[in-house]
Tab-separated table of N, CA and C in Angstrom:
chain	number	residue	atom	x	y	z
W	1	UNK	N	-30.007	1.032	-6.827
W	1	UNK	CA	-29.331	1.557	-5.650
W	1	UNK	C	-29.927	2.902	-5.235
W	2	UNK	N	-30.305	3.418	-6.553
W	2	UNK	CA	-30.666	5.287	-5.806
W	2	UNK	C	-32.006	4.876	-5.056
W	3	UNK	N	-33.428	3.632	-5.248
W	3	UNK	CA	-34.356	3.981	-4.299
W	3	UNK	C	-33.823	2.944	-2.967
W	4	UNK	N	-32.855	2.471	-2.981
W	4	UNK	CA	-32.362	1.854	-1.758
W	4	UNK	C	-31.629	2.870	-0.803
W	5	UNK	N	-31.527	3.827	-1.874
W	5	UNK	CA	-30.280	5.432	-0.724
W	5	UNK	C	-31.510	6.243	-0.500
W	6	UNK	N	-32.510	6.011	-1.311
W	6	UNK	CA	-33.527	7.467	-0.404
W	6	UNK	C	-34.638	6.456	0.315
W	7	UNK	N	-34.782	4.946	0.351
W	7	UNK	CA	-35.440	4.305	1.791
W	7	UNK	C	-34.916	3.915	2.659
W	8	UNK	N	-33.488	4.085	2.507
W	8	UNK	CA	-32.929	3.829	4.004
W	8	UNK	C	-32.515	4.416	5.150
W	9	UNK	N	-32.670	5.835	4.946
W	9	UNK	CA	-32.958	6.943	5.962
W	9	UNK	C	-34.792	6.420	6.746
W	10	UNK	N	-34.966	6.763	5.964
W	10	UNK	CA	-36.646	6.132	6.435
W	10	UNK	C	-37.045	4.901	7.120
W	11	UNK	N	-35.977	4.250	6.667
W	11	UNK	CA	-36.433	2.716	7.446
W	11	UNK	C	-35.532	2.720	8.743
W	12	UNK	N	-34.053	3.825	8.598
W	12	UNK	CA	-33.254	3.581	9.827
W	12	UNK	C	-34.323	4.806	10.813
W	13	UNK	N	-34.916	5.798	10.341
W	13	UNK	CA	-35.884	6.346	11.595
W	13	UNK	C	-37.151	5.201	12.004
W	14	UNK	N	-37.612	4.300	11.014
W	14	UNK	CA	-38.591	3.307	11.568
W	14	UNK	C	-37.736	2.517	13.244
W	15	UNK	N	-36.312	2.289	12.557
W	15	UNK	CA	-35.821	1.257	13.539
W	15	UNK	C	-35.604	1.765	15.000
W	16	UNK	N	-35.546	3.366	14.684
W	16	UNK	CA	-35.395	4.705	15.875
W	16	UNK	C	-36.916	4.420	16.828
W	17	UNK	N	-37.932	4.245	16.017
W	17	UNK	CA	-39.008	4.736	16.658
W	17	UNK	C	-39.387	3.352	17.501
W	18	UNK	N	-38.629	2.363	17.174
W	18	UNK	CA	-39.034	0.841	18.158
W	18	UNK	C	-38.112	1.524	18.968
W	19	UNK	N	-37.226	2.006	19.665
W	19	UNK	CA	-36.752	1.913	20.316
W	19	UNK	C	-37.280	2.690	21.565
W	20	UNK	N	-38.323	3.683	20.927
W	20	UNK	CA	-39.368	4.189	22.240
W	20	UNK	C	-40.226	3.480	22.325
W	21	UNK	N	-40.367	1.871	21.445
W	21	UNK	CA	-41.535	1.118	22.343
W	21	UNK	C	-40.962	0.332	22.804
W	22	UNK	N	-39.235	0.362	23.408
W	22	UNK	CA	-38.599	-0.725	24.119
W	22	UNK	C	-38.487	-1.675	22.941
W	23	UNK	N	-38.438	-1.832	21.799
W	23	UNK	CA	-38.450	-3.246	20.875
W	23	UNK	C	-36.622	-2.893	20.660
W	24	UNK	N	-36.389	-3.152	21.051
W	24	UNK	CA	-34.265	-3.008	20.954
W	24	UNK	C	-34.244	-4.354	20.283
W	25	UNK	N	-34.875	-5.220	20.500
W	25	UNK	CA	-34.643	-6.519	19.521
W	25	UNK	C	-34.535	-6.028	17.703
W	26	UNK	N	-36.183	-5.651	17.326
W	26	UNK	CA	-36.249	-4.934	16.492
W	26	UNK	C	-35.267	-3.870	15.913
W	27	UNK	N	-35.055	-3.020	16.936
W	27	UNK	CA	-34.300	-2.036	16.149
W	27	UNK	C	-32.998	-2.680	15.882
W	28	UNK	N	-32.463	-3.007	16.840
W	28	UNK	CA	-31.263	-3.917	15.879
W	28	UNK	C	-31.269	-4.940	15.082
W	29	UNK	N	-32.064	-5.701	14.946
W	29	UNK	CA	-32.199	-6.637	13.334
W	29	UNK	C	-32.382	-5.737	12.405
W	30	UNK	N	-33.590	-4.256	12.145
W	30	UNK	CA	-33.553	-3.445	11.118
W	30	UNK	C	-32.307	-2.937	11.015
W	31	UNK	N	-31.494	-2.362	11.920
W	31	UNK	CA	-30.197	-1.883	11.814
W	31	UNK	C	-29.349	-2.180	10.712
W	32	UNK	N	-29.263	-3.854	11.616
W	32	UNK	CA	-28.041	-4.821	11.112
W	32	UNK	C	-28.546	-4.883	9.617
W	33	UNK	N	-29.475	-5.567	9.582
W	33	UNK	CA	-30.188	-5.923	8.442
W	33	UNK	C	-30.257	-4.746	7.139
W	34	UNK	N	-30.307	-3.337	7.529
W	34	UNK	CA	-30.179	-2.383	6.268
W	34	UNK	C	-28.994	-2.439	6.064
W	35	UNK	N	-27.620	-1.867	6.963
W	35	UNK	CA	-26.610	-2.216	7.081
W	35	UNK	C	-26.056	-3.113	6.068
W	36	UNK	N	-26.272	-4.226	6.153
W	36	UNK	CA	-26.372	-5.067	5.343
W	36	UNK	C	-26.456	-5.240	3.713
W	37	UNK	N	-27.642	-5.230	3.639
W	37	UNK	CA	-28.510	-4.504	2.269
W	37	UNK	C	-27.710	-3.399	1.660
W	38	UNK	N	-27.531	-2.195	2.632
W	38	UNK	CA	-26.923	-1.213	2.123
W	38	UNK	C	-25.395	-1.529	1.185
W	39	UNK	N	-24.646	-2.093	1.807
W	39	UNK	CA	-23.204	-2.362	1.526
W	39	UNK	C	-23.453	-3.158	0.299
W	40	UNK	N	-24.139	-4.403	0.401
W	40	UNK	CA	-24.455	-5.036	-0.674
W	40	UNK	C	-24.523	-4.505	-1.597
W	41	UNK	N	-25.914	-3.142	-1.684
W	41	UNK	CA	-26.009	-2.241	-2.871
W	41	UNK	C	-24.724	-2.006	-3.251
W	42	UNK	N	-24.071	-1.443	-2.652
W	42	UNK	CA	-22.485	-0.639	-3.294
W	42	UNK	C	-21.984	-1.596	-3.556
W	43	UNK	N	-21.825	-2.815	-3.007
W	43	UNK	CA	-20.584	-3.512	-4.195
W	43	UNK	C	-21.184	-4.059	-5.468
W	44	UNK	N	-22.304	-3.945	-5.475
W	44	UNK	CA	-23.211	-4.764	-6.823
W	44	UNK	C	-23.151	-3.152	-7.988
W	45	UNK	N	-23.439	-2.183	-7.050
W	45	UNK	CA	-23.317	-0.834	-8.020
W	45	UNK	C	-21.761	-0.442	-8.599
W	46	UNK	N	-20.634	-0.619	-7.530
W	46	UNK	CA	-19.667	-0.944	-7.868
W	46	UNK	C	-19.081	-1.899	-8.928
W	47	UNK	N	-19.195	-2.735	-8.755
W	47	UNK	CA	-19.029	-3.673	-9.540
W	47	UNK	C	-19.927	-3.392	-11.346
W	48	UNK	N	-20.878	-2.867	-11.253
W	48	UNK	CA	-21.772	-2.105	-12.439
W	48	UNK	C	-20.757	-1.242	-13.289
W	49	UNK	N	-19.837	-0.868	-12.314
W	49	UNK	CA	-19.457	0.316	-12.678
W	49	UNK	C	-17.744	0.187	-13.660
W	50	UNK	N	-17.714	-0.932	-12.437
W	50	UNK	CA	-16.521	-1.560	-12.965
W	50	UNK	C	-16.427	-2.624	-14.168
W	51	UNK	N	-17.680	-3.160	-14.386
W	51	UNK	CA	-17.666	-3.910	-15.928
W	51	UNK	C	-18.302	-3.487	-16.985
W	52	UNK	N	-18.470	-2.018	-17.024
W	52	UNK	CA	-19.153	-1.249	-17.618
W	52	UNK	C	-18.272	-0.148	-18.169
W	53	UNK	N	-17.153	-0.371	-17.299
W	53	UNK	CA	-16.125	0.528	-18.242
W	53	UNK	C	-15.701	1.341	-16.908
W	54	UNK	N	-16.454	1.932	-16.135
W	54	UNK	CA	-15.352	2.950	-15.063
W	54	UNK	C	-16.895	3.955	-15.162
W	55	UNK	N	-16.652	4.240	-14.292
W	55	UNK	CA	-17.808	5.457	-14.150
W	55	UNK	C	-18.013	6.149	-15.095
W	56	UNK	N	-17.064	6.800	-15.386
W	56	UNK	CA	-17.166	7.323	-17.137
W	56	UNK	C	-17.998	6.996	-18.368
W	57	UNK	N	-17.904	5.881	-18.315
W	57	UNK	CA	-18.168	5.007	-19.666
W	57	UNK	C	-19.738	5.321	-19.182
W	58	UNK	N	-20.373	5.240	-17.712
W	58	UNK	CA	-21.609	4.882	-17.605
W	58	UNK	C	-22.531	5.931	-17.288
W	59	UNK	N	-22.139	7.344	-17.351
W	59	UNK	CA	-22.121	8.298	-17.445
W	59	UNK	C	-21.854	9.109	-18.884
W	60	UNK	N	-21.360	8.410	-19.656
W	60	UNK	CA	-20.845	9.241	-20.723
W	60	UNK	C	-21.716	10.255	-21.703
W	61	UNK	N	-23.107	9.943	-21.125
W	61	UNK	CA	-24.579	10.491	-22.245
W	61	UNK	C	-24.597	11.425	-22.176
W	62	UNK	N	-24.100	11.446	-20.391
W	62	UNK	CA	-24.465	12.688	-19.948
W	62	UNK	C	-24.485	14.464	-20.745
W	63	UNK	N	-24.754	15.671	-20.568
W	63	UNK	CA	-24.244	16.704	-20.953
W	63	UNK	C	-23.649	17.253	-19.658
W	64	UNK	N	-23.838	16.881	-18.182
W	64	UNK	CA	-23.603	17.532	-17.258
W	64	UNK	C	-22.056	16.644	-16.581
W	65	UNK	N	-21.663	15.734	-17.347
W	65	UNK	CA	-20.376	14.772	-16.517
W	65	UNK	C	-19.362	15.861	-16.609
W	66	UNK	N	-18.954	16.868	-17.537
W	66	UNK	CA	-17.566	17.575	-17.730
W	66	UNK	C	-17.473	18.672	-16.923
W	67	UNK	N	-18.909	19.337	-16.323
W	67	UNK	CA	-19.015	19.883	-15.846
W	67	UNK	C	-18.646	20.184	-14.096
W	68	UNK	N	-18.008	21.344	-13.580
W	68	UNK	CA	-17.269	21.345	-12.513
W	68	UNK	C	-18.506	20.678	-11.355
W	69	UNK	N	-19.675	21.692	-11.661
W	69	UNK	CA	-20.828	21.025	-10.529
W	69	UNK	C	-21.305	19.458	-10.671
W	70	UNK	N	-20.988	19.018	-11.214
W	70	UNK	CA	-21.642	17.626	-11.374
W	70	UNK	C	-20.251	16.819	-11.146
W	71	UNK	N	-19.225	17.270	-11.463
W	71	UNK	CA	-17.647	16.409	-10.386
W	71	UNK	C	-17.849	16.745	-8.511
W	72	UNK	N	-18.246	17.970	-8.597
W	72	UNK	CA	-18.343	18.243	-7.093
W	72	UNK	C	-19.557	17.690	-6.267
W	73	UNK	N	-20.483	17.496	-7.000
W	73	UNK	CA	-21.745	16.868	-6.213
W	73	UNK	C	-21.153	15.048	-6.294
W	74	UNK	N	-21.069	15.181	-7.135
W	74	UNK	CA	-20.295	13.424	-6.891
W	74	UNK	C	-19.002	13.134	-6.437
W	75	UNK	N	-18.242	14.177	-6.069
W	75	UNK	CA	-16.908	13.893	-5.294
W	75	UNK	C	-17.401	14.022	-3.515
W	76	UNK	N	-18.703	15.243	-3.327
W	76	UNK	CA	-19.217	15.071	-2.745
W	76	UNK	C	-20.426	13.825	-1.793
W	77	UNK	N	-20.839	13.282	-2.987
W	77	UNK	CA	-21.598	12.100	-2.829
W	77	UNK	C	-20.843	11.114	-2.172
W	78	UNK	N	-19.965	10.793	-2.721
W	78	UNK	CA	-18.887	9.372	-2.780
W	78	UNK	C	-18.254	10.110	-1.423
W	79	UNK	N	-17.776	10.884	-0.794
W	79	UNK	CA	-17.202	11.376	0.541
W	79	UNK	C	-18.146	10.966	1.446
W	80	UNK	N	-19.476	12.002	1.300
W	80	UNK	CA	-20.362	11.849	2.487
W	80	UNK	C	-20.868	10.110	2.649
W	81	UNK	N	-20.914	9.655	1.664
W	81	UNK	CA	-21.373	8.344	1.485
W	81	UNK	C	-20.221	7.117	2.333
W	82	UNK	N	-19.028	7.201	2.116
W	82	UNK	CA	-18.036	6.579	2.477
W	82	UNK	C	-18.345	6.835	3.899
W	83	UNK	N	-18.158	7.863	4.445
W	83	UNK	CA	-18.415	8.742	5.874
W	83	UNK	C	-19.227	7.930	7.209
W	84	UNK	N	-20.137	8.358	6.091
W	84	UNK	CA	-21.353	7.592	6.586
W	84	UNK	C	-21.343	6.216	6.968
W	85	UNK	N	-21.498	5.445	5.747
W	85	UNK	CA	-20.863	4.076	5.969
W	85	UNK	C	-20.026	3.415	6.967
W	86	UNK	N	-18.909	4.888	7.278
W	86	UNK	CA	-18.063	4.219	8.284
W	86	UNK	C	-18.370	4.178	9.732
W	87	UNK	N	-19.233	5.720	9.898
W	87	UNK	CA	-19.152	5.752	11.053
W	87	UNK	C	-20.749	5.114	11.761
W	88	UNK	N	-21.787	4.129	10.669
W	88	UNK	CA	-22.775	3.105	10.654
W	88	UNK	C	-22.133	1.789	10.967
W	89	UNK	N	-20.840	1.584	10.639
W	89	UNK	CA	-20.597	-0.036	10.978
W	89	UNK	C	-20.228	0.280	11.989
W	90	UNK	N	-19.372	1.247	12.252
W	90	UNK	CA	-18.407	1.082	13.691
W	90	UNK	C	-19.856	1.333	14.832
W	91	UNK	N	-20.385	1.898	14.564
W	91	UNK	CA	-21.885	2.051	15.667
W	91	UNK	C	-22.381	0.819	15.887
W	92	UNK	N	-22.395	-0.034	14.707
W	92	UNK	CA	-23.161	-1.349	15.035
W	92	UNK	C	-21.861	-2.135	15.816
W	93	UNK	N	-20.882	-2.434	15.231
W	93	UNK	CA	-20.190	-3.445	15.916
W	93	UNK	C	-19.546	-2.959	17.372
W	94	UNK	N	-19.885	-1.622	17.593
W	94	UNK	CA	-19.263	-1.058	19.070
W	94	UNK	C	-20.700	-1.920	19.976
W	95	UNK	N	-21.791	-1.272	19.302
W	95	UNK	CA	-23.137	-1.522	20.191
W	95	UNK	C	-23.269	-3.208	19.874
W	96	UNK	N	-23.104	-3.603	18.744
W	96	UNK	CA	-23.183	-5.028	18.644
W	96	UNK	C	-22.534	-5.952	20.312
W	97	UNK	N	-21.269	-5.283	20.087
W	97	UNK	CA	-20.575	-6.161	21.022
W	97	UNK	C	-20.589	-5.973	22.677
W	98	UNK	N	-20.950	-4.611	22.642
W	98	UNK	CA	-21.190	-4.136	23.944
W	98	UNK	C	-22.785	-4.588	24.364
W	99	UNK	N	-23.398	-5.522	23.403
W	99	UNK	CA	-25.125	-5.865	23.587
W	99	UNK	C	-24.844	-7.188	24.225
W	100	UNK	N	-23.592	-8.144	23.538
W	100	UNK	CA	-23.578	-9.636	23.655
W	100	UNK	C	-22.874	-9.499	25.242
W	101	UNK	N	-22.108	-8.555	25.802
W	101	UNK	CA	-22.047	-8.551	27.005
W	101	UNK	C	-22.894	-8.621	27.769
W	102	UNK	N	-23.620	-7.700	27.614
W	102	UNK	CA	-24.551	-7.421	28.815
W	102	UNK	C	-26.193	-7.747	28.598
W	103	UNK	N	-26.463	-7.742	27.164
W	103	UNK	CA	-27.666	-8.542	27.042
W	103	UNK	C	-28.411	-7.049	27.482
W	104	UNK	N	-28.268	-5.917	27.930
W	104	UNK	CA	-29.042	-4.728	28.270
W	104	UNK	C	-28.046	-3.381	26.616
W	105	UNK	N	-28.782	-2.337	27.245
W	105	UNK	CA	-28.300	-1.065	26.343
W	105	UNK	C	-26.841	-0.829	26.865
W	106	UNK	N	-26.368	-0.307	25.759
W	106	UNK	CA	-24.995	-0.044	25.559
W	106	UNK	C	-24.091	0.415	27.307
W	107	UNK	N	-25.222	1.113	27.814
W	107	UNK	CA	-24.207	1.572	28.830
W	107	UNK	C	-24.284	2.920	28.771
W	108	UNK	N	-23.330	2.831	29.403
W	108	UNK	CA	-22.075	4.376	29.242
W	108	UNK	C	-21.997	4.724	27.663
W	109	UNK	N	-22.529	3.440	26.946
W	109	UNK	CA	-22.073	4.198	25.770
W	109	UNK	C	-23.207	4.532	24.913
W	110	UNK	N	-24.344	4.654	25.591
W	110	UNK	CA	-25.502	4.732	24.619
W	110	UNK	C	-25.908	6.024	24.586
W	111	UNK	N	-24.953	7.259	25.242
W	111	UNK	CA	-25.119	8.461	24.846
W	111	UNK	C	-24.241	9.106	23.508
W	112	UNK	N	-23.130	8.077	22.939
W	112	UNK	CA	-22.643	8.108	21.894
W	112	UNK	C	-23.120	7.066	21.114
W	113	UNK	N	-24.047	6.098	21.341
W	113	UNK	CA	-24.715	5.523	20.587
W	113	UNK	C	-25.770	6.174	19.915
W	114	UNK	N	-26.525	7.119	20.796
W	114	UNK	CA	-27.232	8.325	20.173
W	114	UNK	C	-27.277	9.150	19.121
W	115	UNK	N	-26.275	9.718	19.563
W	115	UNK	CA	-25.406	10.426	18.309
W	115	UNK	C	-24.565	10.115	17.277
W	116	UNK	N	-24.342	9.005	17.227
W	116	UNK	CA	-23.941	8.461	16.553
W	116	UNK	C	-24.804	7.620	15.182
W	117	UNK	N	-25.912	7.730	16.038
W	117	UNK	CA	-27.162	7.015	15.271
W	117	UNK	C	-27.701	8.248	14.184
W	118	UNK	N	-27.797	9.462	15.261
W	118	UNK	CA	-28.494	10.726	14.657
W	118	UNK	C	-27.571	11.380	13.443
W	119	UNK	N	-26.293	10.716	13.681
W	119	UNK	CA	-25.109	11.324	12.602
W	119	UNK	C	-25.310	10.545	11.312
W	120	UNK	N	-25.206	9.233	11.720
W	120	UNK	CA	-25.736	8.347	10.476
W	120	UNK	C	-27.112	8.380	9.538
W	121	UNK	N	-27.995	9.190	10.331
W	121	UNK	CA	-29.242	9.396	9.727
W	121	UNK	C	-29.209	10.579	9.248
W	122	UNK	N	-28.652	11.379	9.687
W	122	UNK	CA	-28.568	12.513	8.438
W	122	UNK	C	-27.617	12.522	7.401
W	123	UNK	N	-26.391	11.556	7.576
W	123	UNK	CA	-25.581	11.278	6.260
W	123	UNK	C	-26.394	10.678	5.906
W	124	UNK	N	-27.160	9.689	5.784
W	124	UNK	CA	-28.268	9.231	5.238
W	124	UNK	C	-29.242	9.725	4.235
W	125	UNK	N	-29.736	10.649	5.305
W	125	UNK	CA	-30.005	11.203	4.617
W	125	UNK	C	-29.203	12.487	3.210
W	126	UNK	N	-28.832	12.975	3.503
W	126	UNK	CA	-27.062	13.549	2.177
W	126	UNK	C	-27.282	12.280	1.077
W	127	UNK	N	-26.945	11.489	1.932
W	127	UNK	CA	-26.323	10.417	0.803
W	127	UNK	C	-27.770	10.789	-0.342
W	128	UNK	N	-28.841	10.233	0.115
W	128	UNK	CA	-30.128	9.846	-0.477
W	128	UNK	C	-30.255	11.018	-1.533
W	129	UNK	N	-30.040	12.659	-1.033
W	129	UNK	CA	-30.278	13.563	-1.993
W	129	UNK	C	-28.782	13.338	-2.316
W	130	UNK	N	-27.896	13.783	-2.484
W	130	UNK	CA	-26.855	13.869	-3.556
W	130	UNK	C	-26.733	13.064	-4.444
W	131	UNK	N	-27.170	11.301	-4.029
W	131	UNK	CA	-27.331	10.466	-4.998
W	131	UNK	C	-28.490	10.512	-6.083
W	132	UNK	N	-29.782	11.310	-5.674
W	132	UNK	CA	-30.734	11.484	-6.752
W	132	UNK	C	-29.917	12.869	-7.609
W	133	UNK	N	-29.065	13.951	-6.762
W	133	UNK	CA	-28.406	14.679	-7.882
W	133	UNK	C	-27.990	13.662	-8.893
W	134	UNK	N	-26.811	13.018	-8.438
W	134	UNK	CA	-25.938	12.545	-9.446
W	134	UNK	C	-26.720	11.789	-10.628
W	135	UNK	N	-27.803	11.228	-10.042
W	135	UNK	CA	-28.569	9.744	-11.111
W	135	UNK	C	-29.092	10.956	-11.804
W	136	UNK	N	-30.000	12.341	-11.058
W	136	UNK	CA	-30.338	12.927	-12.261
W	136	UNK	C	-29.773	13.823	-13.281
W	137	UNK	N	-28.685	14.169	-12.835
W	137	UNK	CA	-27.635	14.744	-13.910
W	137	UNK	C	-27.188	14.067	-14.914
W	138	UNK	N	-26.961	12.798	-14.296
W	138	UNK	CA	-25.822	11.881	-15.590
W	138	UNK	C	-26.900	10.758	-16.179
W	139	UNK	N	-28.356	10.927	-16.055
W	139	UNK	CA	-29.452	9.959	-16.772
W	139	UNK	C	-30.731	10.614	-17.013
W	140	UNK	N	-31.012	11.400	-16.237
W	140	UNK	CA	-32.717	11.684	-16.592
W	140	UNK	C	-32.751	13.546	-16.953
W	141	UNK	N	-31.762	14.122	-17.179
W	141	UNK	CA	-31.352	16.045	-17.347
W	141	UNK	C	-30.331	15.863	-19.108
């Protein structure tokens, strides 16, 4: 999951940059398609976590888990991450559905499709570094 959180900032600016060669087809299959992938990761990492004992258990080697900075970078992680997540689906299924209308760009709404995109790519990016904090605190420090 951690090199799937630091290439998917990268691949959601690949899907950015079709969209100045007009490929809107493209950028939304990469969209949908990381989207996708992404969530997947978390419930398969989730689920890791959960038959493994609880985060705790899978973490436990650690020297840095008891520690206040290493609860806050991962209370942090798991926030910005959730965040993110949320406000990536609701972008796709607003623009999803506002695409099957009109078969053209969002509209009226593709100036909050914008930003909305640019918000998701820098939680994206967050996510990608706070998650190499956490993997390297509680496995490779």
């Amino acid at each position: 999951m951690l090199i799937l959180s630091i290439l998917a900032p990268f691949a959601a600016l690949y899907a950015v940059s079709l969209i100045k060669k007009k490929d809107y087809k493209g950028h939304i299959k990469i969209q949908k398609t990381l989207f996708w992938i992404c969530v997947l990761g978390v419930v398969i990492l989730e689920i890791q976590i959960r038959v493994s004992g609880g985060s705790g258990s899978l973490v436990a080697n650690s020297d840095y888990t008891d520690t206040s900075f290493f609860k806050w970078i991962l209370i942090a992680h798991i926030v910005g991450a959730v965040l993110t997540y949320i406000i990536w689906g609701i972008t796709i299924f607003v623009s999803n559905t506002k695409w099957k209308k009109r078969k053209t760009l969002p509209g009226k709404f593709s100036i909050t499709h914008r930003k909305l995109g640019y918000v998701t790519i820098v939680g994206l990016f967050y996510t990608a570094v706070t998650a190499l904090m956490v993997c390297m605190m509680a496995f490779f420090l």
